[in-house]
mmCIF file of C-alpha atoms in Angstrom:
data_model
loop_
_atom_site.group_PDB
_atom_site.id
_atom_site.type_symbol
_atom_site.label_atom_id
_atom_site.label_comp_id
_atom_site.label_asym_id
_atom_site.label_seq_id
_atom_site.Cartn_x
_atom_site.Cartn_y
_atom_site.Cartn_z
ATOM 1 C CA MET A 242 35.916 -34.299 58.367
ATOM 2 C CA ALA A 243 32.328 -34.522 59.576
ATOM 3 C CA PRO A 244 31.275 -31.792 62.019
ATOM 4 C CA ALA A 245 30.748 -32.594 65.687
ATOM 5 C CA ALA A 246 27.169 -33.031 66.795
ATOM 6 C CA SER A 247 27.169 -29.461 68.110
ATOM 7 C CA GLU A 248 28.589 -27.965 64.954
ATOM 8 C CA ARG A 249 25.823 -26.439 62.875
ATOM 9 C CA VAL A 250 26.045 -26.055 59.061
ATOM 10 C CA ALA A 251 24.774 -23.070 57.089
ATOM 11 C CA VAL A 252 24.258 -23.075 53.301
ATOM 12 C CA ILE A 253 24.504 -19.601 51.804
ATOM 13 C CA THR A 254 23.748 -18.803 48.179
ATOM 14 C CA GLY A 255 25.236 -15.838 46.335
ATOM 15 C CA ALA A 256 28.036 -15.871 48.868
ATOM 16 C CA ALA A 257 31.076 -14.892 46.762
ATOM 17 C CA ARG A 258 30.636 -11.251 47.803
ATOM 18 C CA GLY A 259 28.474 -8.752 49.648
ATOM 19 C CA ILE A 260 25.765 -9.757 52.026
ATOM 20 C CA GLY A 261 26.335 -13.469 51.355
ATOM 21 C CA LEU A 262 30.057 -13.336 52.184
ATOM 22 C CA ALA A 263 29.401 -11.161 55.290
ATOM 23 C CA SER A 264 26.846 -13.761 56.386
ATOM 24 C CA ALA A 265 29.389 -16.571 55.978
ATOM 25 C CA ARG A 266 31.751 -14.662 58.239
ATOM 26 C CA TRP A 267 29.000 -14.160 60.813
ATOM 27 C CA PHE A 268 28.330 -17.868 61.016
ATOM 28 C CA LEU A 269 32.024 -18.799 61.088
ATOM 29 C CA ALA A 270 32.724 -16.396 63.905
ATOM 30 C CA ARG A 271 30.102 -18.200 65.955
ATOM 31 C CA GLY A 272 31.321 -21.721 65.439
ATOM 32 C CA TRP A 273 29.228 -22.829 62.495
ATOM 33 C CA ARG A 274 30.481 -24.429 59.337
ATOM 34 C CA VAL A 275 29.419 -22.814 56.061
ATOM 35 C CA VAL A 276 28.796 -23.838 52.513
ATOM 36 C CA VAL A 277 29.204 -20.907 50.159
ATOM 37 C CA LEU A 278 27.573 -21.080 46.731
ATOM 38 C CA ASP A 279 27.868 -18.786 43.723
ATOM 39 C CA LYS A 280 27.795 -19.027 39.960
ATOM 40 C CA ASP A 281 30.638 -16.499 39.626
ATOM 41 C CA ALA A 282 33.462 -19.045 39.825
ATOM 42 C CA PRO A 283 36.470 -16.639 39.891
ATOM 43 C CA THR A 284 35.015 -14.453 42.625
ATOM 44 C CA LEU A 285 33.950 -17.556 44.613
ATOM 45 C CA VAL A 286 37.504 -18.946 44.426
ATOM 46 C CA ALA A 287 38.858 -15.719 45.902
ATOM 47 C CA ALA A 288 36.200 -15.589 48.596
ATOM 48 C CA ALA A 289 36.850 -19.204 49.550
ATOM 49 C CA ALA A 290 40.548 -18.515 49.941
ATOM 50 C CA GLU A 291 39.751 -15.611 52.315
ATOM 51 C CA LEU A 292 37.467 -17.761 54.414
ATOM 52 C CA GLU A 293 39.920 -20.578 54.610
ATOM 53 C CA ARG A 294 42.633 -18.226 55.839
ATOM 54 C CA GLU A 295 40.317 -16.747 58.446
ATOM 55 C CA SER A 296 38.685 -20.050 59.587
ATOM 56 C CA PRO A 297 40.647 -23.063 58.415
ATOM 57 C CA HIS A 298 38.757 -26.219 57.450
ATOM 58 C CA ARG A 299 35.328 -24.816 58.319
ATOM 59 C CA SER A 300 33.982 -23.780 54.908
ATOM 60 C CA MET A 301 33.097 -25.445 51.628
ATOM 61 C CA ALA A 302 32.883 -23.503 48.364
ATOM 62 C CA GLN A 303 30.773 -24.843 45.507
ATOM 63 C CA HIS A 304 30.059 -23.413 42.104
ATOM 64 C CA CYS A 305 26.282 -23.572 41.619
ATOM 65 C CA ASP A 306 23.648 -21.836 39.526
ATOM 66 C CA VAL A 307 20.653 -21.884 41.878
ATOM 67 C CA SER A 308 18.217 -21.738 38.931
ATOM 68 C CA ASP A 309 19.402 -25.120 37.712
ATOM 69 C CA PRO A 310 17.649 -27.988 39.578
ATOM 70 C CA ALA A 311 20.319 -30.508 38.683
ATOM 71 C CA GLN A 312 23.114 -28.312 40.069
ATOM 72 C CA VAL A 313 21.146 -27.600 43.256
ATOM 73 C CA ASN A 314 20.432 -31.285 43.932
ATOM 74 C CA ALA A 315 24.018 -32.203 43.260
ATOM 75 C CA LEU A 316 25.221 -29.531 45.701
ATOM 76 C CA VAL A 317 22.975 -30.764 48.483
ATOM 77 C CA ALA A 318 24.115 -34.306 47.925
ATOM 78 C CA LYS A 319 27.784 -33.118 48.349
ATOM 79 C CA VAL A 320 26.914 -31.362 51.594
ATOM 80 C CA GLU A 321 25.163 -34.461 52.901
ATOM 81 C CA ALA A 322 28.141 -36.681 51.928
ATOM 82 C CA ALA A 323 30.672 -34.332 53.491
ATOM 83 C CA TRP A 324 28.952 -32.951 56.608
ATOM 84 C CA GLY A 325 25.716 -34.919 56.935
ATOM 85 C CA ARG A 326 23.489 -32.005 57.977
ATOM 86 C CA ILE A 327 22.126 -28.546 57.158
ATOM 87 C CA ASP A 328 20.864 -26.336 59.973
ATOM 88 C CA ALA A 329 20.303 -23.103 58.035
ATOM 89 C CA LEU A 330 19.679 -22.097 54.449
ATOM 90 C CA VAL A 331 20.185 -18.493 53.390
ATOM 91 C CA ASN A 332 18.637 -17.832 49.968
ATOM 92 C CA ASN A 333 20.671 -14.740 49.155
ATOM 93 C CA ALA A 334 21.484 -15.202 45.473
ATOM 94 C CA GLY A 335 19.877 -12.487 43.391
ATOM 95 C CA VAL A 336 20.127 -10.556 40.133
ATOM 96 C CA ALA A 337 18.519 -7.394 38.887
ATOM 97 C CA VAL A 338 17.469 -5.702 35.675
ATOM 98 C CA PHE A 339 16.570 -2.055 36.149
ATOM 99 C CA LYS A 340 14.380 -1.080 33.200
ATOM 100 C CA PRO A 341 10.868 0.328 32.686
ATOM 101 C CA LEU A 342 8.102 -2.288 32.233
ATOM 102 C CA VAL A 343 7.732 -1.510 28.524
ATOM 103 C CA ALA A 344 11.434 -1.910 27.902
ATOM 104 C CA THR A 345 11.926 -5.139 29.906
ATOM 105 C CA SER A 346 12.119 -8.162 27.637
ATOM 106 C CA PHE A 347 10.564 -11.485 28.562
ATOM 107 C CA GLU A 348 14.067 -12.970 28.617
ATOM 108 C CA GLU A 349 15.154 -10.368 31.138
ATOM 109 C CA TRP A 350 12.030 -10.948 33.213
ATOM 110 C CA ARG A 351 12.674 -14.671 33.292
ATOM 111 C CA TYR A 352 16.374 -14.155 34.064
ATOM 112 C CA VAL A 353 15.447 -12.253 37.249
ATOM 113 C CA MET A 354 12.649 -14.664 38.287
ATOM 114 C CA ALA A 355 14.809 -17.713 37.607
ATOM 115 C CA THR A 356 17.420 -16.703 40.189
ATOM 116 C CA ASN A 357 15.495 -14.623 42.704
ATOM 117 C CA LEU A 358 12.387 -16.763 42.980
ATOM 118 C CA ASP A 359 12.980 -20.121 41.324
ATOM 119 C CA GLY A 360 16.382 -20.355 42.985
ATOM 120 C CA ALA A 361 14.879 -19.952 46.445
ATOM 121 C CA PHE A 362 12.227 -22.552 45.689
ATOM 122 C CA LEU A 363 14.697 -25.065 44.356
ATOM 123 C CA CYS A 364 17.283 -24.620 47.187
ATOM 124 C CA SER A 365 14.584 -24.766 49.831
ATOM 125 C CA GLN A 366 13.016 -27.908 48.356
ATOM 126 C CA ALA A 367 16.398 -29.627 48.104
ATOM 127 C CA CYS A 368 17.465 -28.711 51.622
ATOM 128 C CA VAL A 369 14.309 -29.633 53.524
ATOM 129 C CA PRO A 370 15.222 -33.333 53.933
ATOM 130 C CA LEU A 371 18.413 -32.370 55.754
ATOM 131 C CA LEU A 372 16.917 -29.392 57.582
ATOM 132 C CA ARG A 373 14.093 -31.469 59.070
ATOM 133 C CA ARG A 374 16.465 -33.998 60.673
ATOM 134 C CA GLN A 375 17.320 -31.763 63.559
ATOM 135 C CA GLY A 376 15.170 -28.771 62.805
ATOM 136 C CA GLY A 377 16.462 -25.657 61.165
ATOM 137 C CA ALA A 378 15.809 -22.256 59.603
ATOM 138 C CA ILE A 379 15.458 -20.795 56.135
ATOM 139 C CA VAL A 380 16.072 -17.086 55.604
ATOM 140 C CA ASN A 381 15.213 -15.562 52.288
ATOM 141 C CA ILE A 382 16.724 -12.240 51.226
ATOM 142 C CA ALA A 383 14.179 -10.049 49.565
ATOM 143 C CA SER A 384 14.411 -6.258 49.381
ATOM 144 C CA ILE A 385 12.621 -3.129 50.431
ATOM 145 C CA SER A 386 11.579 -3.113 46.746
ATOM 146 C CA GLY A 387 9.431 -6.108 47.567
ATOM 147 C CA LEU A 388 7.458 -4.012 50.074
ATOM 148 C CA ARG A 389 7.134 -0.750 48.190
ATOM 149 C CA ALA A 390 7.146 -0.034 44.456
ATOM 150 C CA SER A 391 9.815 2.023 42.777
ATOM 151 C CA THR A 392 10.825 3.043 39.298
ATOM 152 C CA LEU A 393 12.709 0.653 37.012
ATOM 153 C CA ARG A 394 12.037 -2.389 39.293
ATOM 154 C CA VAL A 395 9.181 -4.176 37.548
ATOM 155 C CA ALA A 396 11.090 -7.487 37.434
ATOM 156 C CA TYR A 397 13.287 -7.078 40.494
ATOM 157 C CA GLY A 398 10.566 -5.703 42.799
ATOM 158 C CA THR A 399 7.982 -8.245 41.696
ATOM 159 C CA SER A 400 10.427 -11.112 42.264
ATOM 160 C CA LYS A 401 11.129 -9.828 45.814
ATOM 161 C CA ALA A 402 7.475 -9.326 46.566
ATOM 162 C CA ALA A 403 6.788 -12.889 45.453
ATOM 163 C CA LEU A 404 9.687 -14.112 47.629
ATOM 164 C CA ILE A 405 8.112 -12.487 50.635
ATOM 165 C CA HIS A 406 4.858 -14.382 50.100
ATOM 166 C CA PHE A 407 6.827 -17.579 49.294
ATOM 167 C CA THR A 408 8.423 -17.244 52.695
ATOM 168 C CA LYS A 409 5.060 -17.050 54.439
ATOM 169 C CA GLN A 410 3.974 -20.099 52.486
ATOM 170 C CA GLN A 411 7.119 -21.917 53.612
ATOM 171 C CA ALA A 412 6.573 -20.954 57.231
ATOM 172 C CA VAL A 413 3.079 -22.343 57.279
ATOM 173 C CA GLU A 414 3.923 -25.582 55.459
ATOM 174 C CA LEU A 415 7.267 -26.336 57.041
ATOM 175 C CA ALA A 416 6.524 -25.561 60.677
ATOM 176 C CA GLY A 417 5.395 -29.105 61.285
ATOM 177 C CA LEU A 418 8.812 -30.333 60.110
ATOM 178 C CA GLY A 419 10.580 -28.166 62.659
ATOM 179 C CA ILE A 420 11.780 -25.620 60.045
ATOM 180 C CA ARG A 421 11.314 -21.877 60.634
ATOM 181 C CA CYS A 422 11.207 -19.553 57.626
ATOM 182 C CA ASN A 423 11.678 -15.812 57.642
ATOM 183 C CA VAL A 424 12.614 -13.102 55.168
ATOM 184 C CA ILE A 425 14.930 -10.100 55.380
ATOM 185 C CA ALA A 426 14.064 -7.033 53.334
ATOM 186 C CA PRO A 427 17.246 -4.889 53.113
ATOM 187 C CA GLY A 428 17.131 -1.235 52.352
ATOM 188 C CA PRO A 429 20.035 0.419 50.566
ATOM 189 C CA VAL A 430 23.286 -1.313 51.586
ATOM 190 C CA GLU A 431 26.902 -0.374 51.011
ATOM 191 C CA THR A 432 27.667 -3.234 48.641
ATOM 192 C CA ALA A 433 30.211 -3.130 45.819
ATOM 193 C CA MET A 434 27.374 -2.947 43.316
ATOM 194 C CA ALA A 435 25.781 0.031 45.052
ATOM 195 C CA LYS A 436 29.103 1.838 45.126
ATOM 196 C CA GLN A 437 29.431 1.333 41.404
ATOM 197 C CA VAL A 438 25.926 2.266 40.232
ATOM 198 C CA HIS A 439 24.595 4.752 42.760
ATOM 199 C CA THR A 440 25.506 8.272 41.757
ATOM 200 C CA ALA A 441 26.119 11.014 44.232
ATOM 201 C CA GLU A 442 22.593 12.248 43.453
ATOM 202 C CA ILE A 443 21.034 8.925 44.084
ATOM 203 C CA ARG A 444 22.998 8.555 47.414
ATOM 204 C CA ALA A 445 21.782 12.003 48.451
ATOM 205 C CA ASP A 446 18.196 11.013 47.682
ATOM 206 C CA TYR A 447 18.427 7.899 49.784
ATOM 207 C CA HIS A 448 20.050 9.712 52.680
ATOM 208 C CA ALA A 449 17.249 12.224 52.543
ATOM 209 C CA ALA A 450 14.505 9.551 52.470
ATOM 210 C CA ILE A 451 15.882 7.205 55.124
ATOM 211 C CA PRO A 452 15.270 8.225 58.730
ATOM 212 C CA LEU A 453 18.725 6.999 59.859
ATOM 213 C CA ALA A 454 20.122 9.019 56.968
ATOM 214 C CA ARG A 455 22.655 6.446 55.785
ATOM 215 C CA TYR A 456 23.120 3.228 53.975
ATOM 216 C CA GLY A 457 23.272 -0.045 55.908
ATOM 217 C CA SER A 458 26.348 -2.197 56.026
ATOM 218 C CA GLU A 459 26.676 -5.780 54.806
ATOM 219 C CA GLU A 460 27.468 -6.794 58.367
ATOM 220 C CA GLU A 461 24.257 -5.263 59.670
ATOM 221 C CA ILE A 462 22.207 -7.369 57.225
ATOM 222 C CA ALA A 463 24.277 -10.489 58.153
ATOM 223 C CA ALA A 464 23.475 -9.897 61.841
ATOM 224 C CA GLY A 465 19.738 -9.948 61.081
ATOM 225 C CA ILE A 466 20.152 -13.126 59.068
ATOM 226 C CA GLY A 467 22.175 -14.715 61.802
ATOM 227 C CA PHE A 468 19.617 -13.808 64.433
ATOM 228 C CA LEU A 469 16.789 -15.388 62.481
ATOM 229 C CA CYS A 470 18.840 -18.622 62.150
ATOM 230 C CA SER A 471 19.737 -18.694 65.825
ATOM 231 C CA PRO A 472 18.048 -20.282 68.805
ATOM 232 C CA GLU A 473 17.206 -16.777 70.012
ATOM 233 C CA ALA A 474 14.627 -16.653 67.235
ATOM 234 C CA SER A 475 13.118 -20.004 68.070
ATOM 235 C CA TYR A 476 9.538 -18.691 68.160
ATOM 236 C CA VAL A 477 9.867 -16.458 65.067
ATOM 237 C CA THR A 478 8.594 -17.735 61.718
ATOM 238 C CA GLY A 479 6.756 -16.273 58.754
ATOM 239 C CA GLN A 480 8.020 -12.782 59.473
ATOM 240 C CA VAL A 481 9.448 -9.978 57.301
ATOM 241 C CA LEU A 482 12.351 -8.120 58.916
ATOM 242 C CA ALA A 483 13.080 -4.857 57.113
ATOM 243 C CA VAL A 484 16.691 -3.961 57.869
ATOM 244 C CA ASP A 485 16.429 -0.609 56.250
ATOM 245 C CA GLY A 486 17.097 2.317 58.586
ATOM 246 C CA GLY A 487 13.371 3.103 58.766
ATOM 247 C CA PHE A 488 13.018 3.479 55.003
ATOM 248 C CA ASP A 489 9.772 1.482 54.746
ATOM 249 C CA ALA A 490 8.285 2.945 57.893
ATOM 250 C CA ALA A 491 8.874 6.488 56.613
ATOM 251 C CA GLY A 492 6.792 5.800 53.494
ATOM 252 C CA VAL A 493 6.315 9.157 51.723
ATOM 253 C CA GLY A 494 7.356 11.146 54.798
ATOM 254 C CA LEU A 495 8.924 14.384 53.693
ATOM 255 C CA PRO A 496 12.664 14.670 54.510
ATOM 256 C CA THR A 497 12.274 18.378 55.075
ATOM 257 C CA LEU A 498 9.733 17.849 57.849
ATOM 258 C CA ARG A 499 12.011 15.245 59.523
ATOM 259 C CA ARG A 500 14.872 17.716 59.372
ATOM 260 C CA ASP A 501 12.735 20.452 60.932
ATOM 261 C CA PHE A 502 11.608 18.025 63.717
ATOM 262 C CA SER A 503 15.241 17.054 64.461
ATOM 263 C CA ASP A 504 15.955 20.720 65.366
ATOM 264 C CA LEU A 505 13.410 20.818 68.157
#
């Protein structure tokens, strides 16, 4: 069934779990329809079943590797045939390899770039013809690692820094088509992956370094994404929104000094 004229459609990549799935729920709760994409087919099937139970007949799940131009183009053609419009694109799909520069193979480097950067380029390019019909928004999901360097992130951090500049390039070029483009840079977030790979020591380090002294939630990132796609952000384009508890603002600020200040 085609959506009513007032029903907006959001396409979200990497939406089988985590921030992508939380974003799908944000849009659905506000009357949007959503297209959820992921290359992890089993997890996507489970997520699609959850969304269908929660919001019947308002979501479409599609297996798609965003680094493959043919798959991306086929996906957009399916969305156009089914719903005839795209109002928001959330380029959330991302992968990571955490190794030192000298230990990162070219294959690993390309694996990260292909999804994190090429995927955003391909999806944006494919969705522009539908986005421009009524005006729309693109939100790219970078990382605090794209704003500040850290250990073991030569491929991941570089891909996210490039994505931030790509967003600015998009904003300048697509404004004339009625498409706004912004980027979210999440700090540490309570995702399933973080829970698996962040040791107690790493979590303590993050809590000490972040002014709000905690990880963010997937829902808090989704709220930022939703805002940038909404009419309330109609004059916002080309911007980087760090949803990070103050992590980037603190820079190299010493946690001990912040603790001492909090006692005043």
